């Protein structure tokens, strides 16, 4: 899965160009962003954009769906993810500085785990039903999805990202110097 969010809404794509300032066509593209209420900087402060892309894994989405008793599959676009990887359980736990290398030569660098928020829980509750019947309790999403919500980062080396690419994850390891 590859997706971008633009003015016209969410688009699912088979390929996207990663540039040094983010993914082509995505609303989060840019070298800078304005600080929000959850940032350490005062709201409205211009700052470096550490969220040029976001990613989740199919396995972690399935775990969240299981924990929330969802009757339907949890889609990456529901969580606002640009990228969804298969065979990448635990992607949320990649350390800052880890790299994702694509066949085109593109390299993405992990900045931080994407933390689950209450608003996302409300979105899931609006879109889903429970296997056991009844309404989804979106308020539990932040607790149930901790460590599973995905990761976000910046583009280190530009290049094309394609659905089906074999991506090599290079976890960050501190040098022993």
XYZ file of N, CA and C in Angstrom, residues 2-176:
525
model
N 0.574 2.167 -0.878
C 1.184 3.486 -0.890
C 0.041 4.478 -1.018
N 0.026 5.468 -0.181
C -1.030 6.472 -0.243
C -0.503 7.850 0.080
N -1.164 8.866 -0.449
C -0.855 10.251 -0.112
C -2.158 10.966 0.198
N -2.077 11.965 1.066
C -3.235 12.785 1.411
C -3.037 14.158 0.818
N -3.971 14.558 -0.035
C -3.899 15.868 -0.662
C -5.162 16.655 -0.405
N -5.298 17.745 -1.114
C -6.474 18.604 -0.966
C -7.757 17.869 -1.347
N -7.670 16.931 -2.301
C -8.850 16.199 -2.766
C -9.131 14.960 -1.919
N -8.417 14.774 -0.831
C -8.608 13.593 -0.001
C -7.485 12.588 -0.193
N -7.737 11.390 0.242
C -6.734 10.322 0.234
C -6.710 9.609 -1.106
N -5.509 9.370 -1.636
C -5.335 8.623 -2.884
C -4.453 7.413 -2.634
N -4.896 6.245 -3.082
C -4.054 5.059 -3.052
C -3.346 4.971 -4.395
N -2.050 4.715 -4.356
C -1.215 4.719 -5.549
C -0.433 3.419 -5.674
N 0.087 3.146 -6.855
C 0.979 1.999 -7.042
C 2.436 2.435 -6.953
N 2.669 3.753 -7.059
C 4.030 4.277 -6.910
C 3.950 5.737 -6.500
N 4.992 6.201 -5.842
C 5.095 7.613 -5.482
C 6.575 7.991 -5.487
N 6.843 9.220 -5.829
C 8.206 9.727 -5.815
C 8.496 10.309 -4.434
N 9.555 9.827 -3.814
C 10.025 10.384 -2.547
C 11.091 11.421 -2.886
N 10.864 12.631 -2.440
C 11.815 13.730 -2.642
C 12.381 14.119 -1.287
N 13.411 14.936 -1.276
C 14.038 15.307 -0.013
C 13.088 16.030 0.938
N 12.013 16.611 0.412
C 11.051 17.296 1.275
C 9.788 16.463 1.516
N 9.785 15.202 1.107
C 8.646 14.328 1.386
C 8.111 13.629 0.159
N 6.906 13.083 0.274
C 6.287 12.320 -0.804
C 5.503 13.247 -1.728
N 5.716 13.090 -3.035
C 5.045 13.926 -4.031
C 3.532 13.872 -3.825
N 2.900 15.038 -3.746
C 1.457 15.121 -3.637
C 0.892 14.989 -2.236
N 1.726 14.753 -1.227
C 1.211 14.545 0.123
C 1.111 15.854 0.890
N 0.057 15.999 1.685
C -0.152 17.239 2.437
C 0.907 17.460 3.517
N 1.610 16.417 3.914
C 2.652 16.558 4.935
C 4.029 16.855 4.333
N 4.093 17.008 3.017
C 5.355 17.280 2.337
C 5.883 18.646 2.767
N 7.173 18.726 2.973
C 7.800 19.999 3.319
C 8.966 19.795 4.272
N 9.874 20.762 4.263
C 11.011 20.710 5.181
C 10.629 21.222 6.565
N 9.583 22.050 6.626
C 9.151 22.595 7.908
C 7.664 22.351 8.100
N 7.224 22.490 9.339
C 5.809 22.423 9.687
C 5.574 23.359 10.861
N 4.339 23.578 11.188
C 3.971 24.433 12.318
C 3.698 23.532 13.528
N 4.276 23.882 14.671
C 4.091 23.094 15.891
C 2.615 23.043 16.281
N 2.188 21.860 16.718
C 0.816 21.621 17.174
C 0.807 21.546 18.706
N -0.363 21.376 19.264
C -0.511 21.375 20.724
C 0.292 20.268 21.406
N 0.527 19.149 20.719
C 1.244 18.025 21.328
C 2.762 18.172 21.254
N 3.265 19.155 20.504
C 4.707 19.375 20.394
C 5.252 20.056 21.646
N 6.558 19.929 21.843
C 7.199 20.608 22.965
C 7.339 22.104 22.700
N 7.407 22.490 21.416
C 7.482 23.906 21.065
C 6.105 24.540 21.230
N 6.068 25.853 21.470
C 4.751 26.516 21.548
C 3.964 26.337 20.240
N 2.664 26.109 20.349
C 1.793 25.953 19.185
C 1.992 27.135 18.241
N 2.145 26.841 16.948
C 2.342 27.875 15.942
C 3.792 28.154 15.599
N 4.726 27.573 16.348
C 6.150 27.788 16.081
C 6.573 27.022 14.833
N 7.250 27.694 13.868
C 7.789 26.933 12.733
C 8.904 26.009 13.231
N 8.924 24.782 12.722
C 9.942 23.805 13.144
C 10.231 22.825 12.016
N 11.260 22.026 12.190
C 11.626 21.006 11.201
C 10.509 19.977 11.112
N 10.210 19.528 9.896
C 9.173 18.518 9.679
C 9.791 17.128 9.789
N 9.496 16.445 10.873
C 9.990 15.076 11.060
C 8.985 14.048 10.549
N 7.841 14.514 9.999
C 6.795 13.613 9.521
C 6.552 13.808 8.020
N 7.562 13.458 7.206
C 7.411 13.525 5.751
C 6.730 12.275 5.218
N 6.692 11.213 6.000
C 6.019 9.964 5.641
C 5.639 9.243 6.928
N 4.673 8.334 6.827
C 4.324 7.463 7.951
C 4.085 6.060 7.409
N 4.351 5.071 8.242
C 4.222 3.675 7.804
C 3.659 2.807 8.919
N 2.934 1.785 8.500
C 2.400 0.759 9.396
C 2.705 -0.601 8.768
N 2.427 -1.665 9.521
C 2.570 -3.009 8.947
C 1.218 -3.709 8.966
N 1.004 -4.587 8.000
C -0.244 -5.369 7.945
C -0.419 -6.176 9.231
N 0.679 -6.726 9.724
C 0.620 -7.562 10.924
C 0.177 -6.748 12.140
N 0.721 -5.534 12.279
C 0.347 -4.700 13.419
C -1.093 -4.211 13.295
N -1.544 -3.924 12.066
C -2.942 -3.547 11.862
C -3.860 -4.692 12.283
N -3.476 -5.920 11.949
C -4.279 -7.090 12.327
C -4.319 -7.255 13.844
N -3.211 -6.978 14.509
C -3.169 -7.079 15.970
C -4.079 -6.033 16.609
N -4.037 -4.810 16.089
C -4.924 -3.757 16.603
C -6.382 -4.166 16.402
N -6.712 -4.665 15.206
C -8.084 -5.084 14.908
C -8.526 -6.191 15.859
N -7.647 -7.120 16.134
C -7.955 -8.214 17.067
C -8.201 -7.664 18.472
N -7.316 -6.792 18.937
C -7.454 -6.231 20.285
C -8.726 -5.399 20.428
N -9.138 -4.741 19.336
C -10.334 -3.900 19.371
C -11.591 -4.671 18.984
N -11.447 -5.974 18.669
C -12.580 -6.827 18.305
C -13.291 -6.316 17.047
N -12.510 -5.820 16.069
C -13.100 -5.271 14.845
C -13.554 -6.385 13.917
N -14.731 -6.223 13.355
C -15.266 -7.208 12.417
C -14.588 -7.094 11.050
N -14.107 -5.888 10.730
C -13.489 -5.651 9.420
C -11.985 -5.449 9.582
N -11.277 -5.621 8.477
C -9.839 -5.365 8.451
C -9.597 -3.872 8.678
N -8.583 -3.554 9.437
C -8.207 -2.157 9.669
C -7.284 -1.729 8.530
N -7.710 -0.742 7.753
C -6.962 -0.297 6.574
C -5.901 0.733 6.954
N -4.756 0.708 6.259
C -3.703 1.683 6.555
C -4.167 3.127 6.391
N -5.038 3.372 5.415
C -5.504 4.744 5.196
C -6.381 5.241 6.340
N -7.019 4.327 7.068
C -7.806 4.733 8.231
C -6.905 5.372 9.280
N -5.666 4.890 9.369
C -4.706 5.450 10.316
C -3.872 6.566 9.695
N -4.170 6.917 8.445
C -3.449 8.008 7.798
C -2.055 7.652 7.337
N -1.745 6.363 7.216
C -0.392 5.940 6.833
C -0.156 6.122 5.335
N 1.038 6.564 4.987
C 1.446 6.655 3.585
C 1.868 5.291 3.049
N 2.486 4.498 3.902
C 3.058 3.215 3.473
C 2.573 2.108 4.401
N 2.337 0.935 3.816
C 1.990 -0.235 4.605
C 2.839 -1.399 4.123
N 3.595 -1.969 5.038
C 4.506 -3.064 4.711
C 3.943 -4.390 5.195
N 4.259 -5.439 4.461
C 3.922 -6.794 4.863
C 5.209 -7.451 5.352
N 5.104 -8.256 6.410
C 6.296 -8.898 6.959
C 7.128 -7.944 7.800
N 6.476 -6.935 8.387
C 7.204 -5.920 9.152
C 6.571 -5.695 10.521
N 6.131 -6.794 11.152
C 5.565 -6.664 12.497
C 6.570 -5.944 13.384
N 6.070 -5.047 14.217
C 6.956 -4.321 15.125
C 7.635 -3.108 14.504
N 7.202 -2.682 13.314
C 7.832 -1.529 12.658
C 7.787 -0.288 13.555
N 6.783 -0.204 14.418
C 6.650 0.938 15.331
C 7.846 1.065 16.263
N 8.513 -0.033 16.504
C 9.586 -0.054 17.492
C 10.973 0.159 16.896
N 11.042 0.440 15.584
C 12.346 0.750 14.989
C 12.914 2.002 15.647
N 14.181 1.957 16.017
C 14.819 3.088 16.686
C 15.000 4.269 15.747
N 14.988 5.460 16.311
C 15.292 6.676 15.555
C 16.633 6.481 14.861
N 16.684 6.832 13.592
C 17.906 6.663 12.815
C 17.928 5.392 11.986
N 16.973 4.481 12.226
C 16.884 3.275 11.387
C 16.530 3.703 9.969
N 16.943 2.898 8.986
C 16.723 3.249 7.587
C 15.941 2.164 6.863
N 15.087 2.614 5.932
C 14.330 1.724 5.055
C 14.820 1.989 3.642
N 15.467 0.991 3.042
C 16.080 1.150 1.722
C 15.237 0.455 0.660
N 14.916 1.191 -0.409
C 14.085 0.714 -1.510
C 14.948 0.372 -2.723
N 14.469 -0.509 -3.622
C 15.238 -0.908 -4.807
C 15.666 0.269 -5.690
N 14.891 1.356 -5.711
C 15.220 2.515 -6.544
C 16.428 3.280 -6.021
N 16.842 2.969 -4.799
C 17.905 3.728 -4.142
C 17.349 4.683 -3.096
N 16.027 4.869 -3.081
C 15.408 5.735 -2.078
C 15.672 5.176 -0.684
N 15.896 6.083 0.263
C 16.111 5.694 1.655
C 15.268 6.613 2.538
N 14.482 5.999 3.409
C 13.691 6.720 4.397
C 14.329 6.510 5.766
N 14.356 7.554 6.583
C 14.935 7.462 7.923
C 13.821 7.620 8.949
N 13.821 6.734 9.930
C 12.846 6.758 11.013
C 13.194 7.882 11.984
N 12.172 8.667 12.325
C 12.329 9.722 13.329
C 11.730 9.304 14.667
N 10.515 8.729 14.632
C 9.876 8.343 15.891
C 8.669 7.446 15.645
N 8.240 6.798 16.710
C 7.012 6.001 16.681
C 5.820 6.940 16.525
N 4.831 6.519 15.757
C 3.587 7.275 15.662
C 2.720 6.852 16.840
N 2.438 7.778 17.706
C 1.653 7.438 18.887
C 0.161 7.446 18.567
N -0.589 6.487 19.105
C -2.035 6.448 18.870
C -2.728 7.574 19.636
N -3.734 8.167 19.009
C -4.429 9.290 19.637
C -5.932 9.008 19.740
N -6.595 9.747 20.599
C -8.028 9.563 20.832
C -8.842 9.848 19.577
N -8.429 10.876 18.794
C -9.178 11.212 17.575
C -9.188 10.047 16.592
N -8.083 9.335 16.481
C -7.996 8.179 15.591
C -8.940 7.077 16.086
N -9.030 6.922 17.400
C -9.971 5.956 17.974
C -11.406 6.278 17.593
N -11.741 7.575 17.583
C -13.087 7.995 17.184
C -13.345 7.665 15.718
N -12.339 7.877 14.870
C -12.465 7.560 13.437
C -12.712 6.068 13.252
N -11.947 5.250 13.951
C -12.114 3.794 13.863
C -13.513 3.400 14.327
N -13.983 3.997 15.420
C -15.317 3.688 15.938
C -16.400 4.051 14.928
N -16.197 5.143 14.198
C -17.178 5.573 13.190
C -17.221 4.628 11.989
N -16.093 4.008 11.650
C -15.972 3.197 10.436
C -16.170 1.696 10.650
N -16.067 1.243 11.897
C -16.031 -0.196 12.147
C -17.130 -0.663 13.098
N -17.331 -1.980 13.064
C -18.214 -2.648 14.018
C -17.406 -3.728 14.724
N -17.928 -4.213 15.812
C -17.255 -5.274 16.567
C -17.716 -6.643 16.084
N -16.822 -7.613 16.124
C -17.169 -9.001 15.773
C -18.250 -9.517 16.711
N -18.160 -9.122 17.954
C -19.105 -9.608 18.957
C -20.407 -8.803 18.968
N -20.526 -7.840 18.041
C -21.714 -6.992 17.979
C -21.522 -5.739 18.818
N -22.337 -4.747 18.542
C -22.243 -3.511 19.309
C -21.227 -2.540 18.736
N -21.148 -1.412 19.374
C -20.294 -0.321 18.914
C -18.829 -0.541 19.316
N -17.938 -0.075 18.469
C -16.503 -0.101 18.775
C -16.223 0.975 19.811
N -15.442 0.627 20.802
C -15.053 1.578 21.853
C -13.761 2.266 21.429
N -13.876 3.364 20.686
C -12.716 4.083 20.182
C -11.806 4.636 21.252
N -12.371 4.909 22.430
C -11.569 5.489 23.514
C -10.441 4.561 23.969
N -10.541 3.259 23.662
C -9.502 2.315 24.071
C -8.349 2.228 23.064
N -8.524 2.823 21.875
C -7.506 2.749 20.840
C -6.122 3.198 21.313
N -5.976 4.354 21.983
C -4.621 4.774 22.384
C -3.882 3.735 23.221
N -4.589 3.076 24.137
C -3.943 2.066 24.987
C -3.681 0.776 24.210
N -4.662 0.327 23.411
C -4.545 -0.945 22.706
C -3.552 -0.906 21.548
N -3.341 0.276 20.964
C -2.478 0.388 19.788
C -1.062 0.855 20.112
N -0.753 1.074 21.377
C 0.589 1.518 21.748
C 1.623 0.483 21.295
N 2.624 0.937 20.589
C 3.657 0.040 20.060
C 3.266 -0.629 18.759
N 2.071 -0.299 18.229
C 1.568 -0.928 17.007
C 1.134 0.091 15.955
N 1.115 1.356 16.265
C 0.517 2.401 15.436
C 1.384 2.801 14.237
N 2.633 2.369 14.227
C 3.501 2.668 13.090
C 4.624 3.614 13.442
N 5.275 4.084 12.405
C 6.422 4.956 12.571
C 6.348 6.072 11.547
N 7.146 7.086 11.753
C 7.187 8.191 10.807
C 8.612 8.687 10.663
N 8.859 9.449 9.592
C 10.216 9.924 9.400
C 10.371 10.847 8.213
N 11.620 10.931 7.758
C 12.005 11.841 6.687
C 12.613 11.058 5.523
N 12.659 11.709 4.382
C 13.327 11.136 3.212
C 14.804 11.502 3.296
N 15.668 10.504 3.245
C 17.118 10.718 3.298
C 17.704 10.761 1.888
N 17.253 9.828 1.040
C 17.701 9.755 -0.355
C 16.454 9.658 -1.219
N 16.289 10.552 -2.213
C 15.094 10.506 -3.060
C 15.086 9.287 -3.980
N 13.886 8.931 -4.414
C 13.714 7.819 -5.349
C 12.270 7.388 -5.387
N 11.980 6.421 -6.235
C 10.616 5.944 -6.410
C 10.307 4.823 -5.426
N 9.089 4.879 -4.858
C 8.587 3.829 -3.979
C 7.447 3.156 -4.715
N 7.494 1.838 -4.836
C 6.494 1.084 -5.590
C 5.835 0.025 -4.730
N 4.542 -0.195 -4.956
C 3.860 -1.316 -4.324
C 4.596 -2.587 -4.735
N 4.876 -3.450 -3.785
C 5.566 -4.702 -4.073
C 7.077 -4.623 -3.927
N 7.631 -3.425 -3.702
C 9.081 -3.307 -3.503
C 9.523 -4.147 -2.312
N 10.683 -4.799 -2.476
C 11.330 -5.461 -1.339
C 12.149 -4.391 -0.635
N 11.769 -4.073 0.583
C 12.413 -3.007 1.337
C 13.329 -3.631 2.386
N 14.527 -3.085 2.485
C 15.487 -3.571 3.479
C 15.484 -2.614 4.653
N 15.191 -3.138 5.824
C 15.230 -2.338 7.057
C 16.613 -2.482 7.686
N 17.242 -1.346 7.936
C 18.543 -1.321 8.600
C 18.383 -0.626 9.952
N 18.139 -1.433 10.996
C 17.944 -0.839 12.325
C 19.164 -0.037 12.754
N 18.903 1.088 13.405
C 19.976 1.944 13.898
C 20.682 1.246 15.042
N 21.986 1.289 14.988
C 22.802 0.755 16.094
C 23.881 1.777 16.401
N 23.994 2.163 17.669
C 25.012 3.124 18.056
C 26.388 2.519 17.866
N 27.319 3.350 17.381
C 28.690 2.866 17.245
C 29.292 2.715 18.636
N 30.288 1.873 18.736
C 30.894 1.575 20.046
C 32.086 2.461 20.336
